[in-house]
Amino acid sequence: MLNWYKDTPADVIDPIMAFRLEIVARSGVTEQWWSAILELEDLSLKDLLENARNAGLEGTVIIPNLYSDEDRDREEIQYPTVYATSAFLNAANIRDNPLGVKRLLCGTIVPDAVLDFGAGRWPAALPNILVPDGSVVTAVIDNGIAFAHELFRKTDPTKSRVAFAWIMDADPSASAGTVPVSQGRALANDEIDMLLANNTAAGLLDEDTFYHQAGLIDFAWPGVKQAALRVSHGTHVMGLAAGSEPGTVDDTNPIICVQLPTDVTMDVSGADLLPSLALATVFIKKMAKRFRYQSDPGKRVPLVVNFSYGNFAGPHDGTGIVEKMLDRKFRPLPNRERQLALPAGNGNLARSHARVRLEPPGDEGDEVELHWRLPPDDLTASYVEIWMPCVEDPDNLVEVTVEPAGGPESDPVTTTAGSMQVLETDQNLVVGRLWYAFQPSPTDRGLITVSAAPTFSHDNPADVAPSGVWKIRIRNLNLTPVDSVEVWVRRDETLPGFPRFGRQSYFDNDCYDRFNAFGAPLPIDPPGSTCVVRRAGTLSGFACGERPAVLAGFVESSGELAIYSAAGPITTACGASHPTRTGPDAAAVSDDTRVLHGILSAGSRNGSLVALNGTSVAAPQAARWMAGRLAGGLSGNRVAVNAKGAADDPGFVPPPKPALPRVGGGRMDRIVRFGPNRKA
């Protein structure tokens, strides 16, 4: 039996983080280190540690060794990743906290075994690495990167183009290495070359031994070994971004790769992923800064980064902590050419987004009911984010109630501070929460969060939320008919290649037309549809910033946009006159044909090619094109990508160019092809 009760919560910044920490605390897990990304404004990392000491939290937060003394003294808007205990995170999650943390996102528990807090702190300046003129550094952040594939090696098979490889979940005690890191193990080019030489005989590489010694595949070490599978996401993506036949770009296209921990890539909600992403960008920027031209050592080599992950959640207006972090790290600076490619996301048909416009209170249409379906056997918590519009007075805009499957309806939660309802079982176990929290600048909008515990548990079958349809009712109090309430389901399904863990929840309203008259999935919202559940506006929350080039995917043989490729528009940020983007900047090939899904790129083993699809394979092709442009001294930013799509698109008629929010400038010609032409 379930029942709701009213609670008066602390004035927190992130209700979802508070719910996650509570679930872990009651699970009996002993205190461990969490990764977290912080937003600091005019506060140095040294000041943060001092504030923690003054608040009685000394020793509850650790700064990774990648941050030099110079980094720790810097006072500006910054987004550092830290390792912290739940005590620090709970204190930092209180609005106007004495620690000086403006916003934060909680990552995941980081096993003690992969941490090395004794790793030496990096100096402010690292030795230069000289490369030929016309060189470009390509960096890939992903998982399961089999970096010894021949597409990443030179003419000499014992020499690698990979300049640095950081395996964030490797055993740090396996080797001291020349690149000290606080988490996992990082390899420099000379170490990689030595491993290649030691494990190559008669021109053939013993890949099993190589990856075991590198720390990438060690079955005595916890975690999923995706690079041991035939198909690995990171290898495929890096092949598209920077893979080349040995001897073609041996010295002019060095590679930096960062393998994210497998436990964070299993959780595709993004919350666990983001601190590792932020730390990866610090590593890449510092290492890329070392590359200089032989003819002009004072000039830095351009950098192109590909990050082929997406998410559903966030404000979708460019003000989220991840979007702001990426915009800041890749902002234009003199003598520093840095570009970033991101996928548009694969959530077009996920039924993860609803746009709600309500009639005035008391009129017909002043209330909307969303049917949120929680699947059974879901081992992860599920969340819905209900974002308010930008208004001068954010109080009492709407009231929201939730009726769980087989349970009672909650009392209303309104957009006023301290409004919360808690769902518990007859054993006093909290399995759901409805919570309002105003999100600080630069977002400046209210957020009502619906949280649900996993629908299955191996440890305590009573400590679960009911599966089935949860009814979320949103009733107007003070909104005008033109104000939009934007609602997103957070992503949490398990990615292919990983053990089944999460199952994706979604909106299941009857008004949503899934198929056309012939039974094919509808890729766009039907004309004239009034259903609140929309395909429009499903662009990845990561991809709403101003700087990155964002890529949709299309089918090469037909020219049609892939049915899964997410679309804009996005929300206009508070105080802005227009949104940061209308949708993707362009589209690249993500499927060879309607039948032969995906495109070919590097498999996990030498000599192998495998097919993967999704906008994750569109983005690295654009990254490759951007690198080629920068090598020639031309612009390689999102504007150039948009122009490339616009120039190439006329070659794909018919069908006609898709709508702007789905395709941006247009469809780009095929950038790279490995193996046979499967569309021929």
XYZ file of C-alpha atoms in Angstrom:
680
model
C 0.000 0.000 0.000
C 1.232 3.464 -0.916
C 0.529 6.831 0.626
C 1.655 10.415 0.122
C 2.635 12.884 2.805
C 3.718 16.496 2.791
C 7.282 17.313 3.735
C 9.195 20.557 4.096
C 12.536 20.048 2.386
C 15.709 22.034 2.576
C 16.027 24.651 -0.162
C 18.148 22.510 -2.465
C 19.603 23.274 -5.885
C 19.220 19.783 -7.376
C 16.310 17.625 -6.102
C 17.396 14.637 -8.192
C 20.814 14.571 -6.561
C 19.194 14.736 -3.129
C 16.950 11.775 -4.039
C 19.897 9.745 -5.358
C 21.988 10.353 -2.246
C 19.053 9.340 -0.058
C 18.531 6.078 -1.971
C 22.224 5.190 -1.666
C 22.316 6.134 2.024
C 19.450 3.828 2.947
C 20.868 0.982 0.847
C 23.559 0.483 3.468
C 26.460 1.425 1.187
C 29.343 2.629 3.315
C 30.697 6.121 2.768
C 32.561 6.406 -0.500
C 33.832 9.040 -2.873
C 31.486 10.516 -5.462
C 32.494 12.416 -8.562
C 30.801 15.788 -8.973
C 31.029 18.817 -11.222
C 30.720 22.201 -9.529
C 29.957 25.644 -10.867
C 32.052 28.262 -9.094
C 31.877 32.001 -9.704
C 34.725 34.258 -8.550
C 35.889 31.496 -6.232
C 39.180 29.635 -6.506
C 39.642 25.952 -5.762
C 41.880 26.897 -2.841
C 39.074 29.068 -1.467
C 36.670 26.151 -1.894
C 38.896 23.943 0.265
C 39.180 26.724 2.852
C 35.396 27.166 2.907
C 34.990 23.412 3.421
C 37.444 23.545 6.313
C 35.565 26.441 7.923
C 32.276 24.542 7.533
C 33.645 21.512 9.371
C 33.978 19.519 6.138
C 37.750 19.267 5.884
C 38.797 16.132 4.026
C 35.381 15.628 2.400
C 36.421 17.039 -0.992
C 39.522 16.228 -3.068
C 40.747 18.188 -6.091
C 42.120 15.908 -8.879
C 45.826 16.231 -9.631
C 45.168 17.540 -13.168
C 44.481 20.953 -11.639
C 47.822 22.728 -11.223
C 48.636 25.320 -8.570
C 47.824 27.972 -11.147
C 44.426 26.370 -11.775
C 43.714 26.265 -8.054
C 44.414 29.992 -7.656
C 42.168 31.070 -10.540
C 39.071 33.073 -9.577
C 36.527 33.040 -12.395
C 33.488 31.157 -13.610
C 34.722 27.589 -13.755
C 33.404 24.033 -13.735
C 35.862 21.770 -11.892
C 35.339 18.087 -11.248
C 36.006 16.989 -7.675
C 35.801 13.831 -5.589
C 33.535 14.388 -2.601
C 31.666 12.561 0.124
C 27.898 12.724 0.521
C 28.391 15.097 3.469
C 30.044 17.655 1.190
C 27.508 17.125 -1.613
C 24.522 17.557 0.687
C 26.033 20.758 2.083
C 26.876 22.083 -1.393
C 23.350 21.301 -2.615
C 21.785 23.888 -0.292
C 21.028 27.188 -1.986
C 23.378 30.020 -0.907
C 25.614 27.496 0.844
C 28.706 28.708 2.766
C 30.953 26.631 0.501
C 30.421 29.063 -2.370
C 29.087 26.423 -4.794
C 26.612 28.009 -7.193
C 25.392 24.838 -8.941
C 26.488 21.215 -9.037
C 25.820 17.864 -10.673
C 26.452 14.588 -8.914
C 28.299 11.855 -10.775
C 28.653 8.342 -9.461
C 30.400 6.504 -6.664
C 34.046 6.120 -7.679
C 35.575 2.866 -6.375
C 38.522 3.414 -4.063
C 40.530 0.929 -6.114
C 40.698 3.242 -9.159
C 41.649 6.345 -7.170
C 45.202 7.488 -6.551
C 45.148 10.627 -4.437
C 48.923 10.404 -4.142
C 49.432 11.111 -7.853
C 51.726 14.077 -8.360
C 50.075 17.402 -9.134
C 50.510 18.543 -12.724
C 52.695 21.603 -13.334
C 51.240 24.698 -14.950
C 53.352 24.167 -18.090
C 54.100 20.837 -19.770
C 56.842 20.186 -22.377
C 56.005 21.018 -25.981
C 55.488 18.326 -28.620
C 56.528 19.475 -32.098
C 54.597 18.250 -35.153
C 54.679 19.110 -38.885
C 52.804 22.082 -40.303
C 49.215 21.287 -41.207
C 48.757 18.977 -38.229
C 45.512 18.780 -36.243
C 44.914 16.987 -32.945
C 41.747 14.867 -32.785
C 40.404 13.891 -29.370
C 37.693 11.341 -28.623
C 35.829 10.902 -25.332
C 34.001 7.576 -25.304
C 34.018 4.045 -23.913
C 35.527 0.804 -25.161
C 38.263 2.373 -27.300
C 40.504 -0.360 -28.732
C 43.269 2.116 -29.502
C 45.714 -0.461 -30.929
C 43.564 -0.984 -34.043
C 45.656 -0.581 -37.198
C 43.613 2.474 -38.230
C 45.295 4.307 -35.331
C 48.843 3.136 -36.080
C 51.625 4.335 -38.333
C 53.453 2.627 -41.209
C 55.606 0.911 -38.606
C 53.049 -1.339 -36.839
C 54.857 -0.835 -33.528
C 54.263 2.932 -33.657
C 50.949 4.509 -32.668
C 49.315 7.782 -33.651
C 47.686 7.847 -30.207
C 49.620 10.464 -28.273
C 47.784 9.944 -24.980
C 45.203 7.419 -23.798
C 43.488 7.791 -20.431
C 41.595 4.717 -19.182
C 39.608 6.157 -16.294
C 38.577 2.831 -14.742
C 41.893 0.961 -15.094
C 43.941 -0.328 -12.181
C 46.217 2.607 -11.261
C 48.714 0.291 -9.576
C 49.413 -1.599 -12.815
C 52.075 0.932 -13.802
C 53.412 4.177 -12.439
C 53.399 5.601 -15.960
C 54.725 8.940 -17.154
C 51.311 10.644 -16.908
C 50.125 10.648 -13.275
C 46.341 10.829 -12.823
C 44.088 10.698 -9.763
C 41.825 8.092 -11.342
C 42.650 5.072 -13.484
C 45.709 4.985 -15.702
C 46.999 7.270 -18.460
C 49.463 6.176 -21.138
C 51.744 8.412 -23.176
C 52.802 7.628 -26.738
C 56.163 6.140 -25.760
C 54.440 3.716 -23.363
C 51.931 2.704 -26.038
C 54.736 2.167 -28.558
C 56.643 0.054 -26.042
C 53.578 -2.136 -25.447
C 53.111 -2.503 -29.203
C 56.752 -3.480 -29.710
C 56.742 -5.952 -26.816
C 53.613 -7.695 -28.087
C 54.257 -7.745 -31.846
C 55.810 -10.751 -33.560
C 56.170 -11.245 -37.314
C 54.161 -8.057 -37.829
C 51.160 -9.363 -35.861
C 50.010 -7.849 -32.576
C 49.004 -10.046 -29.637
C 45.984 -7.890 -28.866
C 44.871 -9.809 -25.775
C 48.192 -9.286 -24.039
C 48.509 -5.688 -25.239
C 45.143 -4.618 -23.831
C 45.691 -6.568 -20.615
C 49.028 -4.841 -20.016
C 47.535 -1.473 -20.973
C 44.784 -1.935 -18.380
C 41.952 -1.780 -20.905
C 40.856 -5.438 -20.730
C 41.528 -7.094 -17.398
C 38.894 -9.623 -16.367
C 40.326 -9.741 -12.848
C 39.328 -6.071 -12.534
C 35.681 -5.036 -11.965
C 33.599 -3.547 -14.750
C 32.325 -4.347 -18.216
C 35.080 -4.801 -20.813
C 33.380 -3.388 -23.881
C 36.590 -3.396 -25.923
C 36.615 -7.195 -25.534
C 33.408 -7.428 -27.563
C 33.320 -7.610 -31.354
C 31.631 -4.201 -31.498
C 32.753 -1.382 -29.219
C 31.219 2.079 -29.412
C 34.414 4.024 -28.769
C 36.528 2.155 -31.334
C 33.877 2.639 -34.016
C 33.523 6.347 -33.250
C 37.275 6.986 -33.114
C 37.673 5.178 -36.428
C 35.254 7.608 -38.060
C 36.803 10.645 -36.378
C 40.488 9.868 -36.889
C 41.034 6.382 -38.330
C 43.303 6.214 -41.395
C 45.295 3.650 -43.302
C 48.842 3.447 -41.890
C 51.189 5.742 -43.761
C 48.623 8.379 -44.747
C 48.646 10.761 -41.751
C 51.322 9.196 -39.556
C 52.620 12.423 -38.033
C 49.985 15.049 -38.861
C 46.934 13.728 -37.003
C 47.869 12.769 -33.429
C 45.040 11.344 -31.319
C 44.100 11.842 -27.677
C 41.506 9.427 -26.324
C 39.785 9.225 -22.963
C 37.853 6.121 -21.995
C 35.073 6.975 -19.574
C 34.442 4.527 -16.729
C 32.097 1.743 -17.783
C 29.875 2.268 -14.744
C 29.071 5.828 -15.839
C 28.489 4.925 -19.482
C 26.035 2.247 -18.353
C 23.951 5.035 -16.779
C 22.918 7.036 -19.843
C 20.854 9.511 -17.815
C 23.955 11.687 -17.994
C 23.996 12.563 -14.296
C 26.694 9.982 -13.627
C 28.580 10.834 -16.810
C 29.083 14.560 -16.546
C 31.891 14.926 -13.970
C 33.972 12.385 -15.901
C 33.272 14.311 -19.107
C 34.400 17.568 -17.508
C 37.602 15.957 -16.226
C 38.246 14.425 -19.656
C 38.056 17.870 -21.270
C 40.633 19.187 -18.772
C 42.989 16.320 -19.650
C 42.505 16.818 -23.391
C 42.964 20.590 -23.319
C 46.140 20.373 -21.258
C 47.646 17.681 -23.481
C 46.553 19.333 -26.738
C 48.123 22.587 -25.559
C 51.523 20.883 -25.771
C 51.364 20.351 -29.551
C 53.173 23.082 -31.490
C 54.285 23.460 -35.106
C 57.895 22.634 -35.896
C 58.206 25.783 -38.004
C 56.632 27.995 -35.314
C 56.781 26.533 -31.774
C 54.826 29.505 -30.472
C 51.753 28.503 -32.473
C 49.371 25.910 -31.060
C 48.007 23.080 -33.165
C 44.205 23.109 -33.688
C 42.091 20.685 -31.673
C 38.846 18.925 -32.613
C 36.995 16.935 -29.934
C 34.222 14.404 -30.491
C 31.870 13.328 -27.710
C 29.223 10.917 -29.026
C 26.788 10.804 -26.142
C 23.402 12.422 -25.629
C 20.722 12.805 -22.993
C 17.074 13.774 -22.700
C 17.059 15.965 -19.588
C 18.034 19.524 -18.729
C 16.611 22.982 -19.432
C 17.260 22.692 -23.203
C 18.046 26.397 -23.450
C 21.854 26.333 -23.341
C 22.053 27.318 -19.657
C 22.507 23.855 -18.132
C 25.757 23.295 -16.287
C 27.094 20.925 -18.974
C 26.199 23.205 -21.876
C 27.759 26.214 -20.131
C 30.855 24.180 -19.267
C 31.323 23.050 -22.878
C 30.692 26.550 -24.232
C 33.289 27.981 -21.883
C 35.935 25.333 -22.516
C 35.564 25.649 -26.297
C 35.100 29.408 -26.541
C 37.195 31.209 -29.198
C 40.528 32.478 -27.900
C 43.476 34.074 -29.709
C 45.884 31.489 -31.112
C 43.677 28.615 -29.879
C 41.484 26.843 -32.433
C 39.284 24.366 -30.528
C 36.121 22.792 -31.915
C 33.643 20.252 -30.576
C 31.270 17.871 -32.392
C 28.199 16.419 -30.659
C 25.319 14.187 -31.811
C 21.772 15.524 -32.000
C 20.567 12.480 -30.065
C 18.454 9.447 -30.902
C 15.319 10.366 -28.957
C 13.044 11.467 -31.793
C 10.654 8.534 -31.233
C 11.389 7.988 -27.532
C 8.223 9.785 -26.353
C 10.388 11.603 -23.857
C 9.168 15.172 -24.403
C 5.898 17.007 -23.893
C 5.078 20.649 -24.550
C 2.178 21.875 -22.438
C 0.206 25.059 -23.063
C -2.735 25.675 -20.765
C -5.856 27.782 -21.037
C -6.617 30.350 -18.297
C -7.656 28.911 -14.917
C -11.283 27.808 -14.880
C -11.512 27.471 -18.672
C -11.678 24.187 -20.526
C -8.125 23.075 -21.231
C -6.628 24.513 -18.045
C -5.330 21.045 -17.084
C -3.283 18.377 -18.875
C -2.748 14.766 -17.869
C 0.466 12.984 -18.880
C 0.649 9.194 -18.748
C 4.164 8.295 -17.641
C 4.800 4.579 -18.133
C 7.381 2.960 -15.869
C 8.418 -0.466 -17.196
C 8.755 -3.446 -14.864
C 12.158 -4.913 -13.999
C 13.809 -1.470 -14.090
C 16.816 -1.473 -11.756
C 17.356 2.294 -12.009
C 15.416 5.251 -10.671
C 13.297 7.208 -13.171
C 12.672 10.940 -13.342
C 10.484 13.498 -15.093
C 11.519 17.154 -15.242
C 8.767 19.785 -15.567
C 10.346 23.106 -16.557
C 8.483 26.369 -16.068
C 8.647 29.253 -18.560
C 10.563 32.459 -17.916
C 8.297 34.851 -16.035
C 8.869 37.819 -13.761
C 7.135 36.160 -10.803
C 7.862 32.393 -10.697
C 5.527 31.653 -7.765
C 2.223 29.785 -8.159
C 2.397 29.255 -11.915
C 0.965 25.728 -11.930
C 0.084 22.958 -9.541
C 1.101 19.356 -10.196
C -0.271 16.123 -8.777
C 0.922 12.565 -9.362
C -1.101 9.360 -9.211
C 1.225 6.321 -9.246
C 0.137 3.027 -10.773
C -2.306 1.451 -8.328
C -1.790 4.212 -5.781
C -3.494 7.362 -4.523
C -3.152 10.824 -6.043
C -0.835 13.231 -4.261
C -1.790 16.622 -2.949
C -0.744 19.446 -5.291
C 2.803 20.735 -5.449
C 3.041 24.326 -6.661
C 5.907 26.465 -7.870
C 6.618 27.859 -4.432
C 9.722 27.213 -2.357
C 9.412 24.227 -0.029
C 6.546 22.552 -1.883
C 7.021 18.775 -1.810
C 5.099 15.502 -1.592
C 6.706 12.186 -0.639
C 5.438 8.721 -1.642
C 6.136 5.889 0.770
C 5.176 2.257 1.236
C 3.439 0.781 4.280
C 6.947 -0.114 5.481
C 7.858 3.595 5.519
C 10.174 3.248 2.522
C 10.303 6.302 0.251
C 9.728 5.219 -3.368
C 8.760 8.517 -4.988
C 8.905 12.255 -4.616
C 7.296 15.313 -6.175
C 9.466 18.355 -5.522
C 9.771 21.982 -6.632
C 13.088 23.842 -6.744
C 13.903 27.120 -8.472
C 16.995 26.812 -10.665
C 19.462 29.683 -10.177
C 21.028 31.952 -12.770
C 21.693 31.631 -15.632
C 18.702 29.267 -15.957
C 16.371 31.330 -13.724
C 13.385 29.017 -14.106
C 11.357 26.824 -11.827
C 11.627 23.028 -11.988
C 9.216 20.440 -10.616
C 10.766 16.979 -10.489
C 8.941 13.659 -10.267
C 11.232 10.930 -8.922
C 10.455 7.215 -8.817
C 12.558 4.472 -7.255
C 13.506 1.404 -9.327
C 10.600 -0.916 -10.120
C 12.635 -3.990 -9.201
C 15.267 -4.818 -6.606
C 17.262 -7.991 -6.007
C 18.020 -6.926 -2.434
C 14.700 -5.631 -1.085
C 11.568 -6.385 -3.148
C 9.533 -4.059 -0.913
C 11.739 -1.051 -1.669
C 10.453 -0.465 -5.205
C 8.078 1.844 -7.028
C 5.079 0.311 -8.829
C 5.468 -0.234 -12.557
C 2.719 0.837 -14.922
C 1.186 4.199 -15.807
C 1.754 7.109 -13.433
C -0.623 9.997 -14.118
C 0.965 13.439 -13.896
C -1.624 16.239 -13.852
C -0.547 19.829 -14.518
C -3.164 22.512 -13.770
C -2.823 26.190 -14.611
C -2.764 28.809 -11.878
C -1.204 31.906 -13.441
C 0.197 31.086 -16.896
C -0.976 32.714 -20.119
C -1.980 30.579 -23.148
C 1.341 31.402 -24.868
C 3.503 30.202 -21.972
C 4.972 26.734 -22.507
C 5.703 24.196 -19.807
C 8.396 21.861 -21.175
C 8.485 18.316 -19.807
C 11.232 15.723 -20.318
C 11.726 12.147 -19.177
C 15.321 11.519 -18.155
C 17.131 8.848 -20.134
C 18.067 5.668 -18.252
C 17.963 2.627 -20.536
C 20.957 0.302 -20.761
C 23.152 0.763 -23.822
C 23.852 -2.178 -26.171
C 26.731 -4.362 -25.027
C 26.121 -3.850 -21.304
C 24.269 -6.114 -18.853
C 20.584 -5.229 -18.582
C 20.171 -2.617 -15.871
C 17.899 0.306 -16.702
C 14.726 0.304 -18.799
C 13.502 3.527 -20.356
C 10.277 5.108 -19.117
C 8.190 7.190 -21.527
C 4.940 9.089 -22.045
C 2.099 6.837 -23.202
C -0.755 9.223 -24.000
C -3.397 7.893 -26.398
C -3.249 11.077 -28.490
C 0.286 10.264 -29.700
C 0.166 8.737 -33.201
C 3.109 6.365 -33.538
C 2.536 4.981 -37.055
C 1.259 6.089 -40.437
C -1.449 4.326 -42.467
C 1.086 1.760 -43.725
C 2.372 0.862 -40.259
C 5.667 2.733 -40.553
C 6.862 4.914 -37.656
C 6.010 8.590 -38.054
C 9.267 10.596 -37.914
C 7.556 13.979 -37.422
C 4.505 15.173 -35.542
C 1.413 14.831 -37.764
C 0.209 18.179 -39.164
C -2.479 19.656 -36.965
C -1.753 17.311 -34.057
C -2.699 18.770 -30.679
C -1.055 15.997 -28.664
C 1.213 17.349 -25.939
C 3.730 14.503 -26.433
C 6.008 15.719 -29.209
C 8.846 14.628 -31.456
C 9.799 18.273 -31.932
C 12.110 19.546 -29.223
C 13.833 16.216 -28.533
C 17.352 17.516 -29.258
C 19.904 16.157 -26.772
C 20.206 18.294 -23.666
C 24.009 18.261 -24.096
C 23.647 19.756 -27.581
C 21.842 22.995 -26.723
C 24.919 25.148 -26.208
C 26.191 27.887 -28.476
C 29.616 26.504 -29.496
C 29.409 22.818 -30.512
C 28.663 21.581 -34.006
C 25.621 19.315 -33.612
C 24.905 16.570 -36.146
C 21.720 14.787 -37.141
C 21.783 11.470 -39.019
C 20.343 10.404 -42.373
C 20.079 7.338 -44.623
C 22.556 7.625 -47.489
C 20.678 5.501 -50.046
C 17.399 7.417 -49.745
C 18.471 10.795 -48.388
C 15.807 10.554 -45.679
C 16.530 11.697 -42.149
C 16.912 8.731 -39.792
C 13.661 8.224 -37.916
C 15.500 8.287 -34.576
C 17.397 11.541 -35.255
C 16.293 14.107 -32.666
C 15.060 17.558 -33.597
C 14.734 21.113 -32.351
C 13.505 23.661 -31.616
C 14.938 24.384 -28.187
C 13.813 26.807 -25.505
C 14.920 30.434 -25.499
C 16.938 31.223 -22.382
C 15.621 33.765 -19.915
C 16.614 37.266 -20.973
C 17.640 36.169 -24.481
C 15.993 37.403 -27.662
C 16.395 34.105 -29.512
C 17.535 30.520 -28.822
C 21.168 29.445 -29.198
C 20.135 27.172 -32.089
C 17.067 25.926 -33.955
C 18.237 22.304 -33.933
C 21.209 20.409 -35.425
C 23.692 22.322 -37.581
C 23.723 19.704 -40.350
C 23.210 15.988 -40.964
C 25.770 13.286 -41.763
C 25.266 9.688 -42.884
C 24.238 7.387 -40.032
C 22.755 4.474 -42.035
C 23.813 3.076 -45.398
C 20.295 1.948 -46.356
C 16.916 1.365 -44.733
C 17.814 -2.319 -44.440
C 21.571 -2.144 -43.809
C 21.486 -0.091 -40.646
C 24.533 1.839 -39.544
C 27.819 2.487 -41.298
C 31.077 0.537 -41.219
C 34.029 1.539 -39.081
C 36.663 -0.060 -36.876
C 35.751 -3.120 -34.855
C 37.496 -4.012 -31.633
C 40.069 -6.204 -33.378
C 42.580 -5.448 -36.101
C 41.296 -6.025 -39.598
C 37.661 -5.922 -38.518
C 34.940 -3.531 -39.607
C 31.537 -3.417 -37.923
C 28.338 -1.425 -38.390
C 26.799 0.944 -35.839
C 24.079 3.525 -36.377
C 22.749 6.563 -34.555
C 23.679 10.209 -34.512
C 26.710 9.017 -32.502
C 28.274 7.961 -35.817
C 27.231 11.161 -37.602
C 29.112 13.468 -35.218
C 32.614 11.947 -35.663
C 32.343 12.242 -39.440
C 31.773 15.959 -39.008
C 34.689 16.072 -36.556
C 36.860 14.493 -39.250
C 35.724 17.085 -41.791
C 36.339 19.905 -39.293
C 39.874 18.623 -38.688
C 40.539 18.595 -42.418
C 39.353 22.180 -42.704
C 41.543 23.327 -39.829
C 44.549 21.521 -41.328
C 44.102 23.662 -44.429
C 43.880 26.871 -42.429
C 40.113 27.205 -42.958
C 37.286 27.638 -40.492
C 35.956 24.446 -38.920
C 33.286 25.735 -36.549
C 29.539 25.027 -36.464
C 28.902 27.808 -38.989
C 31.191 26.049 -41.462
C 29.446 22.725 -40.791
C 26.079 24.371 -41.430
C 27.373 25.865 -44.684
C 28.765 22.479 -45.758
C 25.346 20.909 -45.253
C 23.650 23.694 -47.194
C 26.103 23.342 -50.085
C 25.824 19.544 -50.310
C 22.087 19.126 -49.718
C 20.860 19.820 -53.282
C 22.562 16.572 -54.335
C 20.070 14.565 -52.266
C 16.865 15.714 -54.012
C 14.593 13.779 -53.985
C 13.567 13.680 -51.197
C 13.383 17.420 -50.542
C 15.414 18.994 -47.775
C 13.897 18.183 -44.359
C 12.649 20.926 -42.064
C 15.239 23.212 -40.480
C 14.757 21.989 -36.868
C 15.650 18.443 -37.992
C 18.489 18.993 -40.466
C 19.980 22.461 -39.949
C 21.929 23.575 -43.014
C 21.339 20.291 -44.812
C 22.725 16.824 -45.530
C 26.497 16.561 -45.913
C 28.138 14.353 -48.524
C 29.698 11.161 -47.179
C 32.870 12.158 -45.324
C 34.609 8.776 -45.020
C 33.871 5.216 -46.091
C 35.508 2.089 -44.710
C 34.986 -1.193 -46.521
C 32.540 -1.785 -49.395
C 29.899 0.652 -50.576
C 26.906 -1.090 -49.002
C 24.339 1.194 -50.599
C 25.455 0.321 -54.136
